[in-house]
Amino acid sequence: IPVLALNDVKLKVEDKEILRGVNLTINKGELHAILGPNGAGKSTLASLIMGINGLSEPTSGEIIFKDKLINGLSIYERARLGLTLAWQEPARFEGLTIEDYLKISGKNNPDLDIDKCLEAVGLDPKVYLKRFVDESLSGGERKRVELASILAMKPDFAVLDEIDSGIDFTSIEDFQGVLQEMKNDGITILMITHNEKLLSSADRASLLCNGKVIKTSDPETIKKQFEECKVCEVLDFEQKE
Ligand code: ADP
Ligand code: MG
Ligand code: MG
């Protein structure tokens, strides 16, 4: 059963076509990975699905979540429908303890168990509950806390935009466990990543290149196509320059 469908979604920002007709369907309970070169429009697509960063409405096309057209809905309205995103602006939560942060995240989750959320992401509650969400956390700890907040929220749908970047090899394996935990909780996941291990955890994957989904298939096939795509190579190079 499709939970999210994008139908011919286009987005122009200041005369620049960033998304050029995206078609994508994500099924209930699926872990779907998005691959694509730097600048392809992956983060823009994530923002548009979530309605954040000033992007709530495509220039044309439909974003359908649970059979509802969500074009133009606010982030709060979307959250009420069960859509969420790994926090992109943890600055808003600076100064809160991790305990409070997770309590706020999980305020609508009747089964909230904060210790369990922290343990699932490899953080000892005894050490971390009273720590503050601020610069005293390392980048890796911060990402773990973000993931714990998703487990606390237990949304129907989560978008993870390169949440693995900057995490070391050993914790990638922990992260695979967290993804599994999310799936067990019934969370459908859209995950933007280039990490091979995480990619192999996906049920399906899509290649986003130059503002379009050019293929959806199994993760192996998509990875191969990405590596062989000449357009991707050129775009990635241009963006890195
Ligand atoms: P990715 O996440 O795949 O690396 P992005 O979605 O961040 O790509 O960016 C896609 C393209 O859109 C890039 O060329 C980027 O410069 C451009 N872009 C992103 N946000 C804006 C914006 N607010 N205004 C203008 N251009 C933008
Ligand atoms: Mg980028
Ligand atoms: Mg990005």
PDB file of C-alpha atoms and ligand atoms in Angstrom:
ATOM      1  CA  ILE A   1       0.000   0.000   0.000  1.00  0.00           C
ATOM      2  CA  PRO A   2       1.500   3.364  -0.975  1.00  0.00           C
ATOM      3  CA  VAL A   3       1.852   5.740   1.976  1.00  0.00           C
ATOM      4  CA  LEU A   4       3.600   8.545   0.102  1.00  0.00           C
ATOM      5  CA  ALA A   5       3.272   9.362  -3.584  1.00  0.00           C
ATOM      6  CA  LEU A   6       4.904  12.147  -5.540  1.00  0.00           C
ATOM      7  CA  ASN A   7       3.277  12.754  -8.899  1.00  0.00           C
ATOM      8  CA  ASP A   8       5.215  14.805 -11.414  1.00  0.00           C
ATOM      9  CA  VAL A   9       6.533  17.140  -8.727  1.00  0.00           C
ATOM     10  CA  LYS A  10       8.313  20.198 -10.075  1.00  0.00           C
ATOM     11  CA  LEU A  11       9.959  22.982  -8.127  1.00  0.00           C
ATOM     12  CA  LYS A  12      11.361  26.214  -9.426  1.00  0.00           C
ATOM     13  CA  VAL A  13      13.217  28.551  -7.078  1.00  0.00           C
ATOM     14  CA  GLU A  14      14.095  31.956  -8.482  1.00  0.00           C
ATOM     15  CA  ASP A  15      13.813  30.741 -12.088  1.00  0.00           C
ATOM     16  CA  LYS A  16      15.981  27.727 -11.358  1.00  0.00           C
ATOM     17  CA  GLU A  17      14.342  24.349 -11.944  1.00  0.00           C
ATOM     18  CA  ILE A  18      15.488  22.252  -9.004  1.00  0.00           C
ATOM     19  CA  LEU A  19      12.977  19.406  -9.308  1.00  0.00           C
ATOM     20  CA  ARG A  20      11.920  18.586 -12.833  1.00  0.00           C
ATOM     21  CA  GLY A  21       9.064  16.124 -12.515  1.00  0.00           C
ATOM     22  CA  VAL A  22       9.685  13.690  -9.669  1.00  0.00           C
ATOM     23  CA  ASN A  23       7.622  10.518  -9.565  1.00  0.00           C
ATOM     24  CA  LEU A  24       8.077   8.336  -6.503  1.00  0.00           C
ATOM     25  CA  THR A  25       5.928   5.953  -4.490  1.00  0.00           C
ATOM     26  CA  ILE A  26       6.833   4.654  -1.052  1.00  0.00           C
ATOM     27  CA  ASN A  27       4.945   1.754   0.457  1.00  0.00           C
ATOM     28  CA  LYS A  28       3.837   1.342   4.038  1.00  0.00           C
ATOM     29  CA  GLY A  29       6.613  -0.114   6.194  1.00  0.00           C
ATOM     30  CA  GLU A  30       9.208   0.256   3.480  1.00  0.00           C
ATOM     31  CA  LEU A  31      12.778   1.481   3.962  1.00  0.00           C
ATOM     32  CA  HIS A  32      13.431   3.401   0.765  1.00  0.00           C
ATOM     33  CA  ALA A  33      16.854   4.837  -0.026  1.00  0.00           C
ATOM     34  CA  ILE A  34      17.544   7.824  -2.277  1.00  0.00           C
ATOM     35  CA  LEU A  35      20.869   8.063  -4.048  1.00  0.00           C
ATOM     36  CA  GLY A  36      22.131  10.831  -6.248  1.00  0.00           C
ATOM     37  CA  PRO A  37      25.008  13.203  -6.867  1.00  0.00           C
ATOM     38  CA  ASN A  38      25.607  16.335  -4.867  1.00  0.00           C
ATOM     39  CA  GLY A  39      23.196  19.014  -6.055  1.00  0.00           C
ATOM     40  CA  ALA A  40      20.674  16.572  -7.532  1.00  0.00           C
ATOM     41  CA  GLY A  41      17.889  17.959  -5.345  1.00  0.00           C
ATOM     42  CA  LYS A  42      17.748  15.290  -2.611  1.00  0.00           C
ATOM     43  CA  SER A  43      17.600  17.674   0.340  1.00  0.00           C
ATOM     44  CA  THR A  44      15.188  19.931  -1.523  1.00  0.00           C
ATOM     45  CA  LEU A  45      12.918  16.955  -2.059  1.00  0.00           C
ATOM     46  CA  ALA A  46      13.159  16.043   1.636  1.00  0.00           C
ATOM     47  CA  SER A  47      12.247  19.623   2.621  1.00  0.00           C
ATOM     48  CA  LEU A  48       9.318  19.669   0.252  1.00  0.00           C
ATOM     49  CA  ILE A  49       7.936  16.408   1.635  1.00  0.00           C
ATOM     50  CA  MET A  50       8.267  17.754   5.176  1.00  0.00           C
ATOM     51  CA  GLY A  51       7.223  21.311   4.408  1.00  0.00           C
ATOM     52  CA  ILE A  52      10.336  22.788   6.011  1.00  0.00           C
ATOM     53  CA  ASN A  53      12.919  25.399   4.978  1.00  0.00           C
ATOM     54  CA  GLY A  54      10.203  27.506   3.386  1.00  0.00           C
ATOM     55  CA  LEU A  55       9.261  24.768   0.943  1.00  0.00           C
ATOM     56  CA  SER A  56       5.739  23.519   1.438  1.00  0.00           C
ATOM     57  CA  GLU A  57       4.325  23.647  -2.045  1.00  0.00           C
ATOM     58  CA  PRO A  58       5.721  22.407  -5.338  1.00  0.00           C
ATOM     59  CA  THR A  59       5.458  24.662  -8.387  1.00  0.00           C
ATOM     60  CA  SER A  60       3.358  21.898  -9.905  1.00  0.00           C
ATOM     61  CA  GLY A  61       2.529  18.263  -9.221  1.00  0.00           C
ATOM     62  CA  GLU A  62       1.079  16.464  -6.220  1.00  0.00           C
ATOM     63  CA  ILE A  63       2.447  15.247  -2.906  1.00  0.00           C
ATOM     64  CA  ILE A  64       0.072  12.673  -1.498  1.00  0.00           C
ATOM     65  CA  PHE A  65       0.463  11.306   2.020  1.00  0.00           C
ATOM     66  CA  LYS A  66      -1.969   8.642   3.201  1.00  0.00           C
ATOM     67  CA  ASP A  67      -4.348   9.481   0.345  1.00  0.00           C
ATOM     68  CA  LYS A  68      -4.368  13.186   1.262  1.00  0.00           C
ATOM     69  CA  LEU A  69      -2.998  15.957  -0.914  1.00  0.00           C
ATOM     70  CA  ILE A  70      -0.511  17.693   1.385  1.00  0.00           C
ATOM     71  CA  ASN A  71       0.703  20.438  -0.989  1.00  0.00           C
ATOM     72  CA  GLY A  72       0.928  23.634   1.025  1.00  0.00           C
ATOM     73  CA  LEU A  73       0.256  22.120   4.480  1.00  0.00           C
ATOM     74  CA  SER A  74       2.345  23.463   7.357  1.00  0.00           C
ATOM     75  CA  ILE A  75       4.919  21.324   9.145  1.00  0.00           C
ATOM     76  CA  TYR A  76       2.540  21.087  12.125  1.00  0.00           C
ATOM     77  CA  GLU A  77      -0.327  19.858   9.981  1.00  0.00           C
ATOM     78  CA  ARG A  78       2.001  17.322   8.432  1.00  0.00           C
ATOM     79  CA  ALA A  79       3.285  16.220  11.817  1.00  0.00           C
ATOM     80  CA  ARG A  80      -0.299  15.648  12.890  1.00  0.00           C
ATOM     81  CA  LEU A  81      -0.692  13.296   9.935  1.00  0.00           C
ATOM     82  CA  GLY A  82       2.354  11.354  11.116  1.00  0.00           C
ATOM     83  CA  LEU A  83       5.153  12.814   9.032  1.00  0.00           C
ATOM     84  CA  THR A  84       8.450  13.796  10.582  1.00  0.00           C
ATOM     85  CA  LEU A  85      12.083  14.497   9.837  1.00  0.00           C
ATOM     86  CA  ALA A  86      15.257  13.967  11.787  1.00  0.00           C
ATOM     87  CA  TRP A  87      15.727  17.377  13.388  1.00  0.00           C
ATOM     88  CA  GLN A  88      17.496  19.703  11.028  1.00  0.00           C
ATOM     89  CA  GLU A  89      17.583  22.525  13.521  1.00  0.00           C
ATOM     90  CA  PRO A  90      18.689  21.132  16.880  1.00  0.00           C
ATOM     91  CA  ALA A  91      19.624  24.709  17.763  1.00  0.00           C
ATOM     92  CA  ARG A  92      15.980  25.181  18.719  1.00  0.00           C
ATOM     93  CA  PHE A  93      16.508  22.706  21.516  1.00  0.00           C
ATOM     94  CA  GLU A  94      19.771  24.093  22.871  1.00  0.00           C
ATOM     95  CA  GLY A  95      19.786  24.214  26.626  1.00  0.00           C
ATOM     96  CA  LEU A  96      17.289  21.398  27.150  1.00  0.00           C
ATOM     97  CA  THR A  97      18.428  18.192  28.736  1.00  0.00           C
ATOM     98  CA  ILE A  98      18.273  15.141  26.533  1.00  0.00           C
ATOM     99  CA  GLU A  99      15.574  13.814  28.857  1.00  0.00           C
ATOM    100  CA  ASP A 100      13.359  16.867  28.252  1.00  0.00           C
ATOM    101  CA  TYR A 101      14.105  16.866  24.551  1.00  0.00           C
ATOM    102  CA  LEU A 102      12.982  13.246  24.244  1.00  0.00           C
ATOM    103  CA  LYS A 103       9.915  13.895  26.408  1.00  0.00           C
ATOM    104  CA  ILE A 104       8.875  16.732  24.095  1.00  0.00           C
ATOM    105  CA  SER A 105       9.552  14.583  21.030  1.00  0.00           C
ATOM    106  CA  GLY A 106       7.506  11.729  22.439  1.00  0.00           C
ATOM    107  CA  LYS A 107       4.626  13.722  23.900  1.00  0.00           C
ATOM    108  CA  ASN A 108       2.115  12.025  21.584  1.00  0.00           C
ATOM    109  CA  ASN A 109       3.560   8.539  21.948  1.00  0.00           C
ATOM    110  CA  PRO A 110       1.624   6.648  24.627  1.00  0.00           C
ATOM    111  CA  ASP A 111       4.291   3.903  24.788  1.00  0.00           C
ATOM    112  CA  LEU A 112       7.176   6.330  25.305  1.00  0.00           C
ATOM    113  CA  ASP A 113      10.147   4.720  27.066  1.00  0.00           C
ATOM    114  CA  ILE A 114      13.012   7.208  27.061  1.00  0.00           C
ATOM    115  CA  ASP A 115      15.625   4.817  28.417  1.00  0.00           C
ATOM    116  CA  LYS A 116      14.815   2.352  25.686  1.00  0.00           C
ATOM    117  CA  CYS A 117      15.122   5.037  22.993  1.00  0.00           C
ATOM    118  CA  LEU A 118      18.590   5.979  24.241  1.00  0.00           C
ATOM    119  CA  GLU A 119      19.728   2.393  24.606  1.00  0.00           C
ATOM    120  CA  ALA A 120      18.580   1.658  21.065  1.00  0.00           C
ATOM    121  CA  VAL A 121      20.955   4.299  19.724  1.00  0.00           C
ATOM    122  CA  GLY A 122      23.846   3.133  21.891  1.00  0.00           C
ATOM    123  CA  LEU A 123      23.689   5.869  24.555  1.00  0.00           C
ATOM    124  CA  ASP A 124      23.659   4.885  28.232  1.00  0.00           C
ATOM    125  CA  PRO A 125      20.652   6.643  29.857  1.00  0.00           C
ATOM    126  CA  LYS A 126      22.547   6.963  33.147  1.00  0.00           C
ATOM    127  CA  VAL A 127      25.158   9.061  31.397  1.00  0.00           C
ATOM    128  CA  TYR A 128      23.043  10.935  28.863  1.00  0.00           C
ATOM    129  CA  LEU A 129      19.615  11.802  30.345  1.00  0.00           C
ATOM    130  CA  LYS A 130      20.962  14.839  32.196  1.00  0.00           C
ATOM    131  CA  ARG A 131      23.344  15.971  29.481  1.00  0.00           C
ATOM    132  CA  PHE A 132      22.360  19.081  27.561  1.00  0.00           C
ATOM    133  CA  VAL A 133      21.527  19.327  23.895  1.00  0.00           C
ATOM    134  CA  ASP A 134      24.348  21.735  23.031  1.00  0.00           C
ATOM    135  CA  GLU A 135      27.906  21.901  21.715  1.00  0.00           C
ATOM    136  CA  SER A 136      29.116  19.663  24.521  1.00  0.00           C
ATOM    137  CA  LEU A 137      27.766  16.768  22.446  1.00  0.00           C
ATOM    138  CA  SER A 138      29.998  15.461  19.672  1.00  0.00           C
ATOM    139  CA  GLY A 139      28.618  15.301  16.130  1.00  0.00           C
ATOM    140  CA  GLY A 140      28.104  11.565  16.465  1.00  0.00           C
ATOM    141  CA  GLU A 141      26.346  11.873  19.841  1.00  0.00           C
ATOM    142  CA  ARG A 142      24.100  14.531  18.402  1.00  0.00           C
ATOM    143  CA  LYS A 143      23.062  12.305  15.530  1.00  0.00           C
ATOM    144  CA  ARG A 144      22.330   9.501  17.945  1.00  0.00           C
ATOM    145  CA  VAL A 145      20.170  11.852  19.991  1.00  0.00           C
ATOM    146  CA  GLU A 146      18.300  12.840  16.811  1.00  0.00           C
ATOM    147  CA  LEU A 147      17.644   9.202  16.053  1.00  0.00           C
ATOM    148  CA  ALA A 148      16.500   8.607  19.637  1.00  0.00           C
ATOM    149  CA  SER A 149      14.049  11.496  19.179  1.00  0.00           C
ATOM    150  CA  ILE A 150      12.531   9.748  16.158  1.00  0.00           C
ATOM    151  CA  LEU A 151      12.140   6.548  18.168  1.00  0.00           C
ATOM    152  CA  ALA A 152      10.508   8.660  20.877  1.00  0.00           C
ATOM    153  CA  MET A 153       8.111  10.295  18.417  1.00  0.00           C
ATOM    154  CA  LYS A 154       7.313   7.064  16.651  1.00  0.00           C
ATOM    155  CA  PRO A 155       5.936   8.814  13.559  1.00  0.00           C
ATOM    156  CA  ASP A 156       4.364   6.898  10.683  1.00  0.00           C
ATOM    157  CA  PHE A 157       6.926   8.268   8.293  1.00  0.00           C
ATOM    158  CA  ALA A 158      10.445   9.593   8.809  1.00  0.00           C
ATOM    159  CA  VAL A 159      12.885  11.255   6.442  1.00  0.00           C
ATOM    160  CA  LEU A 160      16.571  10.758   7.224  1.00  0.00           C
ATOM    161  CA  ASP A 161      18.739  13.134   5.213  1.00  0.00           C
ATOM    162  CA  GLU A 162      22.354  11.943   5.315  1.00  0.00           C
ATOM    163  CA  ILE A 163      22.105  11.355   9.023  1.00  0.00           C
ATOM    164  CA  ASP A 164      24.968   8.874   8.666  1.00  0.00           C
ATOM    165  CA  SER A 165      27.465  11.439   7.383  1.00  0.00           C
ATOM    166  CA  GLY A 166      30.286  11.886   9.849  1.00  0.00           C
ATOM    167  CA  ILE A 167      29.500   8.686  11.739  1.00  0.00           C
ATOM    168  CA  ASP A 168      32.360   6.233  12.020  1.00  0.00           C
ATOM    169  CA  PHE A 169      32.440   2.696  10.701  1.00  0.00           C
ATOM    170  CA  THR A 170      31.510   0.928  13.927  1.00  0.00           C
ATOM    171  CA  SER A 171      28.525   3.112  14.599  1.00  0.00           C
ATOM    172  CA  ILE A 172      27.185   2.549  11.086  1.00  0.00           C
ATOM    173  CA  GLU A 173      26.522  -0.961  12.308  1.00  0.00           C
ATOM    174  CA  ASP A 174      24.671   0.430  15.332  1.00  0.00           C
ATOM    175  CA  PHE A 175      22.771   2.616  12.940  1.00  0.00           C
ATOM    176  CA  GLN A 176      21.626  -0.413  10.941  1.00  0.00           C
ATOM    177  CA  GLY A 177      20.214  -1.723  14.206  1.00  0.00           C
ATOM    178  CA  VAL A 178      18.371   1.565  14.761  1.00  0.00           C
ATOM    179  CA  LEU A 179      16.850   1.378  11.289  1.00  0.00           C
ATOM    180  CA  GLN A 180      15.670  -2.128  12.100  1.00  0.00           C
ATOM    181  CA  GLU A 181      14.186  -0.859  15.356  1.00  0.00           C
ATOM    182  CA  MET A 182      12.322   1.855  13.459  1.00  0.00           C
ATOM    183  CA  LYS A 183      11.001  -0.696  11.000  1.00  0.00           C
ATOM    184  CA  ASN A 184       9.871  -2.909  13.880  1.00  0.00           C
ATOM    185  CA  ASP A 185       7.991   0.119  15.218  1.00  0.00           C
ATOM    186  CA  GLY A 186       6.171   0.303  11.898  1.00  0.00           C
ATOM    187  CA  ILE A 187       7.888   3.509  10.735  1.00  0.00           C
ATOM    188  CA  THR A 188       8.148   3.952   6.972  1.00  0.00           C
ATOM    189  CA  ILE A 189      11.507   5.522   6.131  1.00  0.00           C
ATOM    190  CA  LEU A 190      12.875   7.626   3.314  1.00  0.00           C
ATOM    191  CA  MET A 191      16.644   7.626   3.741  1.00  0.00           C
ATOM    192  CA  ILE A 192      19.060   9.752   1.757  1.00  0.00           C
ATOM    193  CA  THR A 193      22.462   8.087   1.942  1.00  0.00           C
ATOM    194  CA  HIS A 194      25.513   6.983   0.014  1.00  0.00           C
ATOM    195  CA  ASN A 195      26.663   4.568   2.660  1.00  0.00           C
ATOM    196  CA  GLU A 196      26.869   1.085   1.165  1.00  0.00           C
ATOM    197  CA  LYS A 197      25.968  -0.734   4.354  1.00  0.00           C
ATOM    198  CA  LEU A 198      22.902   1.382   4.979  1.00  0.00           C
ATOM    199  CA  LEU A 199      21.923   1.099   1.355  1.00  0.00           C
ATOM    200  CA  SER A 200      21.994  -2.664   1.657  1.00  0.00           C
ATOM    201  CA  SER A 201      19.444  -2.414   4.506  1.00  0.00           C
ATOM    202  CA  ALA A 202      16.948  -0.731   2.173  1.00  0.00           C
ATOM    203  CA  ASP A 203      14.015  -2.579   0.653  1.00  0.00           C
ATOM    204  CA  ARG A 204      14.106  -0.465  -2.490  1.00  0.00           C
ATOM    205  CA  ALA A 205      16.070   2.504  -3.747  1.00  0.00           C
ATOM    206  CA  SER A 206      15.726   5.349  -6.228  1.00  0.00           C
ATOM    207  CA  LEU A 207      18.294   7.317  -8.160  1.00  0.00           C
ATOM    208  CA  LEU A 208      17.674  11.067  -8.216  1.00  0.00           C
ATOM    209  CA  CYS A 209      19.676  12.784 -10.899  1.00  0.00           C
ATOM    210  CA  ASN A 210      19.315  16.355 -12.098  1.00  0.00           C
ATOM    211  CA  GLY A 211      15.954  16.879 -10.387  1.00  0.00           C
ATOM    212  CA  LYS A 212      14.321  13.652 -11.582  1.00  0.00           C
ATOM    213  CA  VAL A 213      13.977  10.105 -10.297  1.00  0.00           C
ATOM    214  CA  ILE A 214      15.543   8.225 -13.166  1.00  0.00           C
ATOM    215  CA  LYS A 215      15.079   4.741 -11.732  1.00  0.00           C
ATOM    216  CA  THR A 216      13.550   2.860  -8.787  1.00  0.00           C
ATOM    217  CA  SER A 217      14.683  -0.699  -8.145  1.00  0.00           C
ATOM    218  CA  ASP A 218      16.518  -2.887  -5.628  1.00  0.00           C
ATOM    219  CA  PRO A 219      19.448  -1.177  -3.837  1.00  0.00           C
ATOM    220  CA  GLU A 220      22.150  -3.131  -5.710  1.00  0.00           C
ATOM    221  CA  THR A 221      20.808  -2.151  -9.116  1.00  0.00           C
ATOM    222  CA  ILE A 222      20.471   1.495  -8.118  1.00  0.00           C
ATOM    223  CA  LYS A 223      23.973   1.640  -6.702  1.00  0.00           C
ATOM    224  CA  LYS A 224      25.362   0.218  -9.930  1.00  0.00           C
ATOM    225  CA  GLN A 225      23.354   2.628 -12.031  1.00  0.00           C
ATOM    226  CA  PHE A 226      24.555   5.557  -9.915  1.00  0.00           C
ATOM    227  CA  GLU A 227      28.167   4.551 -10.379  1.00  0.00           C
ATOM    228  CA  GLU A 228      27.724   4.207 -14.132  1.00  0.00           C
ATOM    229  CA  CYS A 229      25.657   7.354 -14.661  1.00  0.00           C
ATOM    230  CA  LYS A 230      27.687   9.905 -16.620  1.00  0.00           C
ATOM    231  CA  VAL A 231      25.259  12.744 -15.905  1.00  0.00           C
ATOM    232  CA  CYS A 232      25.571  12.060 -12.169  1.00  0.00           C
ATOM    233  CA  GLU A 233      29.344  12.133 -12.450  1.00  0.00           C
ATOM    234  CA  VAL A 234      29.379  15.519 -14.184  1.00  0.00           C
ATOM    235  CA  LEU A 235      26.836  17.052 -11.795  1.00  0.00           C
ATOM    236  CA  ASP A 236      28.675  15.796  -8.738  1.00  0.00           C
ATOM    237  CA  PHE A 237      31.905  17.273 -10.093  1.00  0.00           C
ATOM    238  CA  GLU A 238      30.311  20.647 -10.838  1.00  0.00           C
ATOM    239  CA  GLN A 239      28.797  20.867  -7.355  1.00  0.00           C
ATOM    240  CA  LYS A 240      32.059  20.046  -5.652  1.00  0.00           C
ATOM    241  CA  GLU A 241      33.982  22.710  -7.610  1.00  0.00           C
TER     242      GLU A 241
HETATM  243  P1  ADP B   1      21.436  17.569  -2.764  1.00  0.00           P
HETATM  244  O1  ADP B   1      20.820  17.437  -1.417  1.00  0.00           O
HETATM  245  O2  ADP B   1      21.042  16.476  -3.709  1.00  0.00           O
HETATM  246  O3  ADP B   1      22.929  17.713  -2.702  1.00  0.00           O
HETATM  247  P2  ADP B   1      20.062  20.115  -2.842  1.00  0.00           P
HETATM  248  O4  ADP B   1      18.644  19.764  -2.757  1.00  0.00           O
HETATM  249  O5  ADP B   1      20.736  20.611  -1.631  1.00  0.00           O
HETATM  250  O6  ADP B   1      20.884  18.900  -3.463  1.00  0.00           O
HETATM  251  O7  ADP B   1      20.239  21.229  -3.969  1.00  0.00           O
HETATM  252  C1  ADP B   1      19.739  21.065  -5.300  1.00  0.00           C
HETATM  253  C2  ADP B   1      20.019  22.300  -6.120  1.00  0.00           C
HETATM  254  O8  ADP B   1      19.163  23.355  -5.706  1.00  0.00           O
HETATM  255  C3  ADP B   1      21.437  22.834  -5.991  1.00  0.00           C
HETATM  256  O9  ADP B   1      21.847  23.278  -7.250  1.00  0.00           O
HETATM  257  C4  ADP B   1      21.277  23.965  -5.000  1.00  0.00           C
HETATM  258  O10 ADP B   1      22.279  24.933  -5.214  1.00  0.00           O
HETATM  259  C5  ADP B   1      19.914  24.488  -5.332  1.00  0.00           C
HETATM  260  N1  ADP B   1      19.193  25.090  -4.195  1.00  0.00           N
HETATM  261  C6  ADP B   1      18.873  24.493  -3.032  1.00  0.00           C
HETATM  262  N2  ADP B   1      18.186  25.322  -2.233  1.00  0.00           N
HETATM  263  C7  ADP B   1      18.063  26.479  -2.910  1.00  0.00           C
HETATM  264  C8  ADP B   1      17.453  27.759  -2.638  1.00  0.00           C
HETATM  265  N3  ADP B   1      16.808  27.990  -1.495  1.00  0.00           N
HETATM  266  N4  ADP B   1      17.542  28.725  -3.575  1.00  0.00           N
HETATM  267  C9  ADP B   1      18.183  28.493  -4.729  1.00  0.00           C
HETATM  268  N5  ADP B   1      18.761  27.341  -5.055  1.00  0.00           N
HETATM  269  C10 ADP B   1      18.718  26.337  -4.167  1.00  0.00           C
HETATM  270 MG    MG B   2      24.287  18.454  -1.131  1.00  0.00          MG
HETATM  271 MG    MG B   3      21.606  17.198   0.478  1.00  0.00          MG
END
